[in-house]
Short mmCIF file of C-alpha atoms in Angstrom, two decimals:
data_model
loop_
_atom_site.label_atom_id
_atom_site.label_comp_id
_atom_site.label_asym_id
_atom_site.label_seq_id
_atom_site.Cartn_x
_atom_site.Cartn_y
_atom_site.Cartn_z
CA UNK A 1 -22.13 -23.53 -11.47
CA UNK A 2 -23.15 -19.95 -12.24
CA UNK A 3 -20.70 -17.11 -12.88
CA UNK A 4 -22.07 -15.43 -9.75
CA UNK A 5 -21.12 -18.47 -7.69
CA UNK A 6 -17.60 -18.48 -9.21
CA UNK A 7 -17.17 -14.81 -8.29
CA UNK A 8 -18.38 -15.35 -4.73
CA UNK A 9 -16.07 -18.34 -4.31
CA UNK A 10 -13.18 -16.32 -5.70
CA UNK A 11 -13.78 -13.71 -2.99
CA UNK A 12 -13.88 -16.42 -0.31
CA UNK A 13 -10.64 -17.97 -1.56
CA UNK A 14 -8.86 -14.61 -1.83
CA UNK A 15 -9.72 -13.74 1.79
CA UNK A 16 -7.84 -16.72 3.15
CA UNK A 17 -5.16 -16.78 0.47
CA UNK A 18 -4.02 -13.13 0.47
CA UNK A 19 -4.40 -12.50 4.19
CA UNK A 20 -2.70 -15.85 4.82
CA UNK A 21 0.22 -14.97 2.54
CA UNK A 22 0.64 -11.68 4.41
CA UNK A 23 0.58 -13.45 7.77
CA UNK A 24 3.04 -16.09 6.60
CA UNK A 25 5.42 -13.30 5.52
CA UNK A 26 5.00 -11.36 8.76
CA UNK A 27 5.17 -14.31 11.16
CA UNK A 28 8.11 -15.76 9.23
CA UNK A 29 10.08 -12.53 9.34
CA UNK A 30 9.35 -11.89 13.01
CA UNK A 31 10.17 -15.55 13.71
CA UNK A 32 13.66 -15.13 12.27
CA UNK A 33 14.27 -12.15 14.53
CA UNK A 34 12.76 -13.95 17.54
CA UNK A 35 15.04 -16.94 16.92
CA UNK A 36 18.02 -14.57 16.78
CA UNK A 37 17.18 -13.14 20.21
CA UNK A 38 16.53 -16.57 21.75
CA UNK A 39 19.86 -17.83 20.33
CA UNK A 40 21.63 -15.22 22.46
CA UNK A 41 19.21 -14.83 25.38
CA UNK A 42 16.76 -17.75 25.82
CA UNK A 43 15.05 -15.98 28.77
CA UNK A 44 13.30 -13.67 26.28
CA UNK A 45 11.44 -16.54 24.58
CA UNK A 46 7.94 -15.68 25.86
CA UNK A 47 8.21 -11.99 25.01
CA UNK A 48 9.51 -12.46 21.48
CA UNK A 49 6.99 -15.24 20.82
CA UNK A 50 4.10 -12.82 21.50
CA UNK A 51 5.65 -10.29 19.13
CA UNK A 52 6.10 -12.99 16.49
CA UNK A 53 2.45 -14.03 16.71
CA UNK A 54 0.97 -10.54 16.19
CA UNK A 55 1.16 -10.61 12.35
CA UNK A 56 -0.59 -13.97 12.38
CA UNK A 57 -4.03 -12.49 13.14
CA UNK A 58 -4.66 -11.34 9.56
CA UNK A 59 -4.60 -14.94 8.39
CA UNK A 60 -7.23 -15.76 11.03
CA UNK A 61 -9.38 -12.78 9.97
CA UNK A 62 -9.17 -13.87 6.34
CA UNK A 63 -10.16 -17.39 7.32
CA UNK A 64 -13.13 -16.04 9.32
CA UNK A 65 -14.37 -14.02 6.36
CA UNK A 66 -14.02 -17.07 4.10
CA UNK A 67 -16.05 -19.12 6.57
CA UNK A 68 -18.82 -16.52 6.78
CA UNK A 69 -18.91 -16.21 2.98
CA UNK A 70 -19.12 -19.98 2.50
CA UNK A 71 -21.94 -20.06 5.07
CA UNK A 72 -23.88 -17.52 3.01
CA UNK A 73 -23.42 -18.78 -0.53
CA UNK A 74 -24.69 -22.32 -0.24
CA UNK A 75 -21.41 -24.15 0.40
CA UNK A 76 -21.68 -24.50 4.18
CA UNK A 77 -25.15 -23.02 4.45
CA UNK A 78 -27.36 -20.27 3.06
CA UNK A 79 -28.55 -20.17 -0.50
CA UNK A 80 -26.52 -20.65 -3.67
CA UNK A 81 -25.66 -17.51 -5.63
CA UNK A 82 -27.52 -17.59 -8.88
CA UNK A 83 -26.83 -14.17 -10.42
CA UNK A 84 -23.60 -12.45 -11.43
CA UNK A 85 -24.48 -9.23 -9.63
CA UNK A 86 -24.70 -10.90 -6.18
CA UNK A 87 -21.55 -12.93 -6.84
CA UNK A 88 -19.66 -9.75 -7.68
CA UNK A 89 -20.89 -8.17 -4.45
CA UNK A 90 -19.50 -11.10 -2.43
CA UNK A 91 -16.18 -10.79 -4.26
CA UNK A 92 -15.97 -7.05 -3.51
CA UNK A 93 -17.00 -7.62 0.10
CA UNK A 94 -14.11 -10.04 0.59
CA UNK A 95 -11.49 -7.70 -0.86
CA UNK A 96 -10.98 -5.41 2.19
CA UNK A 97 -9.67 -8.18 4.44
CA UNK A 98 -7.88 -9.91 1.54
CA UNK A 99 -5.90 -6.82 0.48
CA UNK A 100 -5.53 -5.02 3.81
CA UNK A 101 -4.69 -8.36 5.44
CA UNK A 102 -1.90 -8.97 2.93
CA UNK A 103 -0.29 -5.55 3.27
CA UNK A 104 -0.85 -5.00 6.99
CA UNK A 105 0.51 -8.43 7.98
CA UNK A 106 3.70 -7.80 6.05
CA UNK A 107 4.20 -4.41 7.64
CA UNK A 108 3.21 -5.68 11.06
CA UNK A 109 5.89 -8.33 10.65
CA UNK A 110 8.52 -5.67 9.95
CA UNK A 111 7.33 -3.62 12.93
CA UNK A 112 7.45 -6.75 15.10
CA UNK A 113 11.06 -7.28 14.00
CA UNK A 114 11.88 -3.72 15.10
CA UNK A 115 10.11 -4.32 18.43
CA UNK A 116 11.97 -7.59 18.91
CA UNK A 117 15.11 -5.45 18.55
CA UNK A 118 13.86 -3.32 21.47
CA UNK A 119 13.27 -6.43 23.59
CA UNK A 120 16.73 -7.72 22.64
CA UNK A 121 18.36 -4.57 24.01
CA UNK A 122 15.89 -3.60 26.75
CA UNK A 123 13.67 -6.51 27.80
CA UNK A 124 12.02 -4.35 30.46
CA UNK A 125 10.50 -2.21 27.67
CA UNK A 126 8.41 -5.10 26.33
CA UNK A 127 5.10 -3.35 27.07
CA UNK A 128 6.00 -0.32 24.97
CA UNK A 129 7.59 -2.47 22.27
CA UNK A 130 4.36 -4.45 21.83
CA UNK A 131 2.30 -1.33 21.16
CA UNK A 132 4.07 -0.51 17.87
CA UNK A 133 3.07 -3.64 15.92
CA UNK A 134 -0.32 -3.63 17.69
CA UNK A 135 -1.05 -0.24 16.05
CA UNK A 136 -0.87 -1.88 12.61
CA UNK A 137 -3.55 -4.30 13.74
CA UNK A 138 -6.11 -1.45 13.79
CA UNK A 139 -6.34 -1.42 10.01
CA UNK A 140 -6.72 -5.18 9.72
CA UNK A 141 -9.59 -5.00 12.25
CA UNK A 142 -11.27 -2.18 10.30
CA UNK A 143 -11.00 -4.20 7.10
CA UNK A 144 -12.38 -7.27 8.86
CA UNK A 145 -15.37 -5.30 10.12
CA UNK A 146 -16.11 -3.87 6.68
CA UNK A 147 -15.89 -7.30 5.06
CA UNK A 148 -18.12 -8.96 7.66
CA UNK A 149 -20.71 -6.15 7.67
CA UNK A 150 -20.90 -6.17 3.90
CA UNK A 151 -21.08 -9.94 3.48
CA UNK A 152 -23.77 -10.37 6.12
CA UNK A 153 -25.91 -7.67 4.51
CA UNK A 154 -25.89 -9.01 0.96
CA UNK A 155 -29.28 -10.39 0.06
CA UNK B 1 12.74 -8.59 0.26
CA UNK B 2 16.49 -9.39 0.21
CA UNK B 3 17.22 -7.26 3.26
CA UNK B 4 14.73 -9.24 5.32
CA UNK B 5 16.95 -12.32 5.25
CA UNK B 6 19.16 -10.65 7.89
CA UNK B 7 16.42 -10.46 10.54
CA UNK B 8 17.97 -13.36 12.50
CA UNK B 9 21.48 -11.93 12.30
CA UNK B 10 20.40 -8.42 13.29
CA UNK B 11 18.41 -9.73 16.28
CA UNK B 12 21.49 -11.61 17.51
CA UNK B 13 23.58 -8.49 17.01
CA UNK B 14 21.07 -6.44 19.02
CA UNK B 15 21.59 -8.70 22.04
CA UNK B 16 25.38 -8.56 21.59
CA UNK B 17 25.36 -4.76 21.36
CA UNK B 18 24.51 -4.71 25.07
CA UNK B 19 27.97 -6.13 25.76
CA UNK B 20 29.87 -3.52 23.71
CA UNK B 21 32.02 -1.10 25.69
CA UNK B 22 30.35 2.25 26.22
CA UNK B 23 31.89 5.70 26.65
CA UNK B 24 31.60 5.32 30.44
CA UNK B 25 33.35 1.91 30.34
CA UNK B 26 36.22 3.50 28.43
CA UNK B 27 36.39 6.35 30.97
CA UNK B 28 36.52 3.77 33.79
CA UNK B 29 39.29 1.86 32.04
CA UNK B 30 41.28 5.07 31.55
CA UNK B 31 41.03 5.74 35.28
CA UNK B 32 42.28 2.28 36.31
CA UNK B 33 45.65 2.07 37.97
CA UNK B 34 47.47 -0.41 35.72
CA UNK B 35 47.29 -2.84 32.80
CA UNK B 36 46.39 -5.78 35.06
CA UNK B 37 43.30 -3.97 36.36
CA UNK B 38 42.16 -3.19 32.81
CA UNK B 39 42.74 -6.83 31.78
CA UNK B 40 40.75 -8.01 34.78
CA UNK B 41 37.89 -5.60 33.94
CA UNK B 42 37.82 -6.82 30.33
CA UNK B 43 37.99 -10.44 31.52
CA UNK B 44 34.91 -9.85 33.69
CA UNK B 45 33.13 -8.47 30.60
CA UNK B 46 33.80 -11.79 28.84
CA UNK B 47 36.83 -10.71 26.83
CA UNK B 48 39.47 -13.28 25.91
CA UNK B 49 39.47 -16.79 27.31
CA UNK B 50 41.22 -18.76 30.06
CA UNK B 51 44.47 -18.91 28.07
CA UNK B 52 44.59 -15.25 27.03
CA UNK B 53 43.40 -13.62 30.27
CA UNK B 54 46.84 -12.40 31.33
CA UNK B 55 48.29 -11.19 28.03
CA UNK B 56 46.86 -8.03 26.46
CA UNK B 57 47.80 -8.97 22.91
CA UNK B 58 46.46 -12.53 23.28
CA UNK B 59 43.20 -11.19 24.70
CA UNK B 60 42.75 -8.69 21.85
CA UNK B 61 43.60 -11.34 19.23
CA UNK B 62 41.07 -13.69 20.82
CA UNK B 63 38.42 -10.93 20.59
CA UNK B 64 39.22 -10.28 16.90
CA UNK B 65 38.86 -14.00 16.22
CA UNK B 66 35.55 -14.09 18.10
CA UNK B 67 34.17 -11.29 15.91
CA UNK B 68 35.19 -13.09 12.72
CA UNK B 69 33.75 -16.35 14.03
CA UNK B 70 30.43 -14.60 14.69
CA UNK B 71 30.36 -13.11 11.17
CA UNK B 72 30.98 -16.59 9.73
CA UNK B 73 28.31 -18.09 11.98
CA UNK B 74 25.81 -15.48 10.79
CA UNK B 75 26.77 -16.36 7.19
CA UNK B 76 27.54 -12.79 6.26
CA UNK B 77 28.94 -12.61 2.73
CA UNK B 78 32.72 -12.09 3.18
CA UNK B 79 32.68 -9.90 0.02
CA UNK B 80 31.09 -7.11 2.06
CA UNK B 81 34.20 -6.95 4.26
CA UNK B 82 36.67 -7.04 1.33
CA UNK B 83 36.74 -3.27 1.00
CA UNK B 84 37.80 -2.98 4.65
CA UNK B 85 40.84 -5.14 3.89
CA UNK B 86 42.10 -2.87 1.11
CA UNK B 87 44.25 -0.70 3.43
CA UNK B 88 46.14 -3.83 4.55
CA UNK B 89 46.66 -4.95 0.94
CA UNK B 90 47.95 -1.54 -0.11
CA UNK B 91 50.11 -1.35 3.02
CA UNK B 92 51.80 -4.61 1.97
CA UNK B 93 52.30 -3.15 -1.51
CA UNK B 94 53.96 -0.06 -0.04
CA UNK B 95 56.15 -2.17 2.24
CA UNK B 96 57.17 -4.51 -0.61
CA UNK B 97 58.18 -1.66 -2.95
CA UNK B 98 60.33 -0.14 -0.22
CA UNK B 99 61.90 -3.43 0.79
CA UNK B 100 62.71 -4.38 -2.80
CA UNK B 101 64.23 -1.00 -3.61
CA UNK B 102 66.02 -0.33 -0.34
CA UNK B 103 68.36 -2.35 1.84
CA UNK B 104 67.14 -4.30 4.80
CA UNK B 105 64.36 -6.73 5.59
CA UNK B 106 61.22 -5.61 7.45
CA UNK B 107 59.33 -8.84 7.93
CA UNK B 108 57.30 -7.58 10.85
CA UNK B 109 55.70 -4.66 9.02
CA UNK B 110 53.77 -6.91 6.62
CA UNK B 111 50.22 -8.04 7.27
CA UNK B 112 49.55 -11.73 6.83
CA UNK B 113 47.15 -11.81 3.88
CA UNK B 114 46.46 -14.98 1.96
CA UNK B 115 48.09 -14.69 -1.47
CA UNK B 116 49.52 -11.23 -0.79
CA UNK B 117 51.78 -11.67 2.23
CA UNK B 118 55.41 -10.60 2.37
CA UNK B 119 56.92 -13.29 0.10
CA UNK B 120 54.24 -13.09 -2.60
CA UNK B 121 54.16 -9.30 -2.67
CA UNK B 122 57.98 -9.09 -2.80
CA UNK B 123 58.05 -11.51 -5.76
CA UNK B 124 55.39 -9.54 -7.63
CA UNK B 125 57.27 -6.27 -7.18
CA UNK B 126 60.68 -7.80 -7.93
CA UNK B 127 59.37 -9.43 -11.16
CA UNK B 128 57.09 -6.46 -11.95
CA UNK B 129 54.37 -9.08 -12.30
CA UNK B 130 51.55 -6.62 -11.67
CA UNK B 131 49.04 -8.90 -13.35
CA UNK B 132 49.30 -11.12 -10.28
CA UNK B 133 47.78 -8.30 -8.24
CA UNK B 134 44.05 -7.59 -8.08
CA UNK B 135 43.06 -5.31 -10.98
CA UNK B 136 42.40 -2.32 -8.70
CA UNK B 137 46.04 -2.36 -7.51
CA UNK B 138 47.91 -2.77 -10.80
CA UNK B 139 48.17 0.85 -12.00
CA UNK B 140 48.96 2.12 -8.52
CA UNK B 141 51.69 -0.51 -8.06
CA UNK B 142 53.33 0.33 -11.40
CA UNK B 143 53.16 4.08 -10.77
CA UNK B 144 54.47 3.88 -7.19
CA UNK B 145 57.32 1.54 -8.23
CA UNK B 146 58.39 3.84 -11.09
CA UNK B 147 58.32 6.91 -8.81
CA UNK B 148 60.40 5.09 -6.20
CA UNK B 149 62.92 3.87 -8.79
CA UNK B 150 63.28 7.25 -10.47
CA UNK B 151 63.11 9.62 -7.50
CA UNK B 152 63.82 7.48 -4.40
CA UNK B 153 61.13 9.67 -2.79
CA UNK B 154 59.51 7.37 -0.22
CA UNK B 155 56.92 9.95 0.84
CA UNK B 156 55.71 10.42 -2.75
CA UNK B 157 55.54 6.66 -3.18
CA UNK B 158 53.41 6.48 0.01
CA UNK B 159 51.01 9.19 -1.17
CA UNK B 160 50.50 7.44 -4.51
CA UNK B 161 49.73 4.11 -2.82
CA UNK B 162 47.48 5.75 -0.20
CA UNK B 163 45.50 7.58 -2.86
CA UNK B 164 45.26 4.40 -4.94
CA UNK B 165 43.88 2.63 -1.88
CA UNK B 166 41.25 5.30 -1.18
CA UNK B 167 40.13 5.42 -4.81
CA UNK B 168 39.92 1.62 -4.98
CA UNK B 169 37.82 1.62 -1.79
CA UNK B 170 35.53 4.30 -3.20
CA UNK B 171 35.11 2.45 -6.47
CA UNK B 172 34.39 -0.84 -4.71
CA UNK B 173 31.90 0.79 -2.32
CA UNK B 174 30.07 2.43 -5.26
CA UNK B 175 29.56 -0.99 -6.80
CA UNK B 176 28.24 -2.41 -3.52
CA UNK B 177 24.50 -2.30 -2.86
CA UNK B 178 25.08 -1.37 0.76
CA UNK B 179 24.42 2.33 1.47
CA UNK B 180 26.10 2.24 4.86
CA UNK B 181 29.36 0.95 3.39
CA UNK B 182 29.18 3.68 0.74
CA UNK B 183 28.87 6.40 3.39
CA UNK B 184 31.48 4.77 5.63
CA UNK B 185 34.05 4.60 2.84
CA UNK B 186 33.18 8.14 1.72
CA UNK B 187 33.75 9.34 5.30
CA UNK B 188 37.08 7.53 5.34
CA UNK B 189 38.14 9.29 2.14
CA UNK B 190 37.01 12.69 3.47
CA UNK B 191 38.87 12.16 6.74
CA UNK B 192 42.03 10.98 4.94
CA UNK B 193 41.93 13.91 2.51
CA UNK B 194 41.53 16.41 5.35
CA UNK B 195 44.37 14.74 7.29
CA UNK B 196 46.68 14.99 4.26
CA UNK B 197 45.65 18.61 3.65
CA UNK B 198 46.30 19.55 7.29
CA UNK B 199 49.74 17.91 7.35
CA UNK B 200 50.64 19.44 3.99
CA UNK B 201 49.52 22.92 5.05
CA UNK B 202 51.64 22.63 8.20
CA UNK B 203 54.74 21.52 6.28
CA UNK B 204 54.22 23.90 3.35
CA UNK B 205 53.72 21.29 0.62
CA UNK B 206 53.08 22.44 -2.94
CA UNK B 207 49.81 22.41 -4.84
CA UNK B 208 51.27 19.75 -7.18
CA UNK B 209 52.00 17.44 -4.24
CA UNK B 210 48.49 17.89 -2.88
CA UNK B 211 46.90 17.25 -6.28
CA UNK B 212 48.76 13.97 -6.48
CA UNK B 213 47.94 12.96 -2.91
CA UNK B 214 44.24 13.81 -2.54
CA UNK B 215 41.57 11.36 -3.64
CA UNK B 216 38.48 12.68 -5.42
CA UNK B 217 35.15 12.04 -3.75
CA UNK B 218 31.63 13.48 -3.82
CA UNK B 219 31.64 14.73 -0.23
CA UNK B 220 34.59 17.11 -0.53
CA UNK B 221 36.39 18.74 -3.45
CA UNK B 222 39.98 17.51 -3.73
CA UNK B 223 40.73 20.49 -6.01
CA UNK B 224 39.38 23.02 -3.48
CA UNK B 225 41.17 21.31 -0.62
CA UNK B 226 44.48 21.24 -2.55
CA UNK B 227 44.23 24.93 -3.44
CA UNK B 228 43.35 25.95 0.13
CA UNK B 229 46.03 23.78 1.78
CA UNK B 230 48.72 25.01 -0.62
CA UNK B 231 47.95 28.60 0.49
CA UNK B 232 48.52 27.74 4.17
CA UNK B 233 46.70 26.80 7.36
CA UNK B 234 44.43 29.85 7.58
CA UNK B 235 43.19 29.37 4.03
CA UNK B 236 42.57 25.69 4.82
CA UNK B 237 40.57 26.53 8.00
CA UNK B 238 38.44 28.97 6.02
CA UNK B 239 37.86 26.42 3.27
CA UNK B 240 36.88 23.71 5.77
CA UNK B 241 34.43 26.06 7.51
CA UNK B 242 32.85 27.07 4.21
CA UNK B 243 32.59 23.42 3.09
CA UNK B 244 30.64 22.28 6.15
CA UNK B 245 33.61 20.92 8.11
CA UNK B 246 33.82 23.65 10.72
CA UNK B 247 34.09 21.03 13.49
CA UNK B 248 37.24 19.71 11.81
CA UNK B 249 38.69 23.24 11.64
CA UNK B 250 37.90 23.77 15.35
CA UNK B 251 39.53 20.46 16.25
CA UNK B 252 42.67 21.27 14.23
CA UNK B 253 42.97 24.61 16.05
CA UNK B 254 42.50 22.87 19.42
CA UNK B 255 45.25 20.20 19.18
CA UNK B 256 46.53 17.37 16.95
CA UNK B 257 44.93 14.76 19.25
CA UNK B 258 41.58 16.62 19.14
CA UNK B 259 41.74 16.51 15.33
CA UNK B 260 42.58 12.77 15.34
CA UNK B 261 39.63 12.25 17.66
CA UNK B 262 37.34 14.20 15.30
CA UNK B 263 38.47 11.97 12.41
CA UNK B 264 37.72 8.71 14.27
CA UNK B 265 34.48 10.02 15.80
CA UNK B 266 33.23 11.01 12.35
CA UNK B 267 33.61 7.41 11.17
CA UNK B 268 31.70 6.11 14.19
CA UNK B 269 28.99 8.74 13.61
CA UNK B 270 28.58 7.36 10.08
CA UNK B 271 27.65 3.90 11.35
CA UNK B 272 25.68 4.91 14.49
CA UNK B 273 22.27 5.19 12.71
CA UNK B 274 22.48 1.42 12.18
CA UNK B 275 21.59 0.96 15.86
CA UNK B 276 18.02 1.77 14.79
CA UNK B 277 17.98 -0.36 11.63
CA UNK B 278 16.29 -3.76 11.96
CA UNK B 279 16.37 -5.70 8.73
CA UNK B 280 19.41 -5.20 6.50
CA UNK B 281 23.01 -6.41 6.66
CA UNK B 282 24.18 -2.90 7.63
CA UNK B 283 23.67 -3.28 11.41
CA UNK B 284 25.79 -6.44 11.31
CA UNK B 285 28.60 -4.67 9.42
CA UNK B 286 28.27 -1.69 11.79
CA UNK B 287 28.63 -4.10 14.73
CA UNK B 288 31.79 -5.52 13.16
CA UNK B 289 33.22 -1.99 12.78
CA UNK B 290 32.15 -1.15 16.34
CA UNK B 291 33.98 -4.24 17.61
CA UNK B 292 37.10 -3.19 15.68
CA UNK B 293 36.80 0.26 17.24
CA UNK B 294 36.45 -1.04 20.80
CA UNK B 295 39.35 -3.47 20.35
CA UNK B 296 41.45 -0.55 19.09
CA UNK B 297 40.42 1.54 22.11
CA UNK B 298 41.24 -1.33 24.48
CA UNK B 299 44.65 -1.67 22.78
CA UNK B 300 45.33 2.08 23.22
CA UNK B 301 44.43 1.95 26.92
CA UNK B 302 46.34 -1.28 27.61
CA UNK B 303 49.46 0.01 25.82
CA UNK B 304 49.23 3.35 27.63
CA UNK B 305 48.83 1.62 31.01
CA UNK B 306 51.74 -0.74 30.27
CA UNK B 307 53.92 2.29 29.49
CA UNK B 308 52.83 4.26 32.54
CA UNK B 309 50.86 7.04 30.81
CA UNK B 310 48.49 9.03 33.00
CA UNK B 311 44.69 9.19 32.83
CA UNK B 312 44.61 12.59 31.12
CA UNK B 313 46.96 11.47 28.33
CA UNK B 314 44.77 8.42 27.74
CA UNK B 315 41.54 10.45 27.79
CA UNK B 316 42.91 12.61 24.96
CA UNK B 317 43.34 9.52 22.82
CA UNK B 318 40.10 7.65 23.44
CA UNK B 319 37.28 7.93 20.95
CA UNK B 320 33.50 7.94 20.86
CA UNK B 321 32.04 4.45 21.12
CA UNK B 322 29.20 2.93 19.07
CA UNK B 323 26.77 2.38 21.97
#
C-alpha cells in the first residue's frame, strides 16, 4: 500500500473517530441531564430525548465523510490513491469535519444540558430551548460541506 | 471534565427548584390566619408526610431529612457540606466550655453531632484533651477555655470561639475547589464581621475587643472595620459606605430587623447565580442552602403564627427566597 493510500485512509478514519468521540461526549452528557429530568418528571421524556440527540449528528456527518472518502479511494469504489500528494489532500479534506465535529459536538452537548435545564423548569419553553444547541450545529454543517466539496473534487 | 459528572444531579435539582417556596408563597403564608392554615398550605405543597402533617416541628424535621436523603441519593460528596457544619461544632464547643466552668446542665442547647455531642465535648474540655478535637478547633478551644478560666468573661469566650469558627470556615473553603462555597463562606464572614461591628459600635466596645472578635477576610478589612466601629456608629456608617457596603449602612439606619434581613439576603444573593449554572456541583449545594433557607422561613412563620404575631411583624422577619 502506498503512503498516499495510508494518508487518505487516515483522513477517513479520523472523520468517524474524532467526530464520533465528540458526539459520544455530547450525547452522553446530555443523556445524563435528560435522565435527571425524567427521574423527576417522566412526562418530559420526548422533549429531553430530542435535546439529547442533537449532539449525535456530528458522528453521522463524520461517518458520511468517511463513506464518501472510501468510495473515492478504491476501498468501496473509485481508484486507489497512488501518490502521496493526493493522499495528503484526502487527509486534509477530512480534517474539517473531524476537528469541528469533535469540538462542536462537545459544546453542543453542554448547550443541550443547559437547554434540558430550561425544559426541566419551563417545559412550555421547549421550542426556544431547542434553538440554542441547534445554533452550534451550523458549524458542524459548514465543516461537513467543506469536507464533502473538497473530497469530491480531488482528482 | 469533572464538573460534567453532575449533569444528572443538576437536572433533577432543576425540576425540584419548581417546588421551592417563592417570595409570593412566603407573603401568602404570612397573611394566613393561623398555624394550622400554614401547615395545611405546606402539606398541599408536599411538605412533611402523613405522620408529621399536624406538628410544625415534625414537618420541618421531615423536610430536613428529605433534603439530606436527596443529597445522599445524588451521591454528593458529604465533604462539601462539612464546612456548613462548623458553626454547630463550634457552638457545642462554646456550650461545653460554659457548662464545664459554670454551674448547671444545659443538655438542650447542644447539637447532636456524631463524635462531638454533649458528652464527648464535655469530656474533651474537662480533660483538656484538645487533640481529640479536629485540628482546626484545637487552638480556639484552648484559648477560649483559658480566657473563661482566667476572666470568667463569657462574652469574650464567645467572640473567640465565633472568630475561630469563621476563620476555620474560610480556611476550609479556600482549600475547596468549589468557587460558590468560597464566595458563600466569604459572604458569611463579611456579614458576621459587620454584625459584630454594628453591635460593638452601639454598645461602645473598645478597639481591642473588636480586633479580637473580627475575622480577617479578603472582602472586607477587619482592621478598618475595627477602627471605624471603635469610633462610633457614624464612623462605622461612613466606613461601610466607602467600602461598598452602603446597602448595609442604609439597612442599619432603617431598623435592626432591616439589617438582619440585609445580612440573610446577601447570603441568598451569593448563591442565586447557580440557578443559571448547568454542570457543576454548585447548583446542587445552592439548592441545599435554599432548602435550609425556606425551612428556616417556614419555621419563623409557623412560630410567629403559633404565638399570635401579626402579618406586619412576620413580614419584617421574612427573607428573600432563592427562586
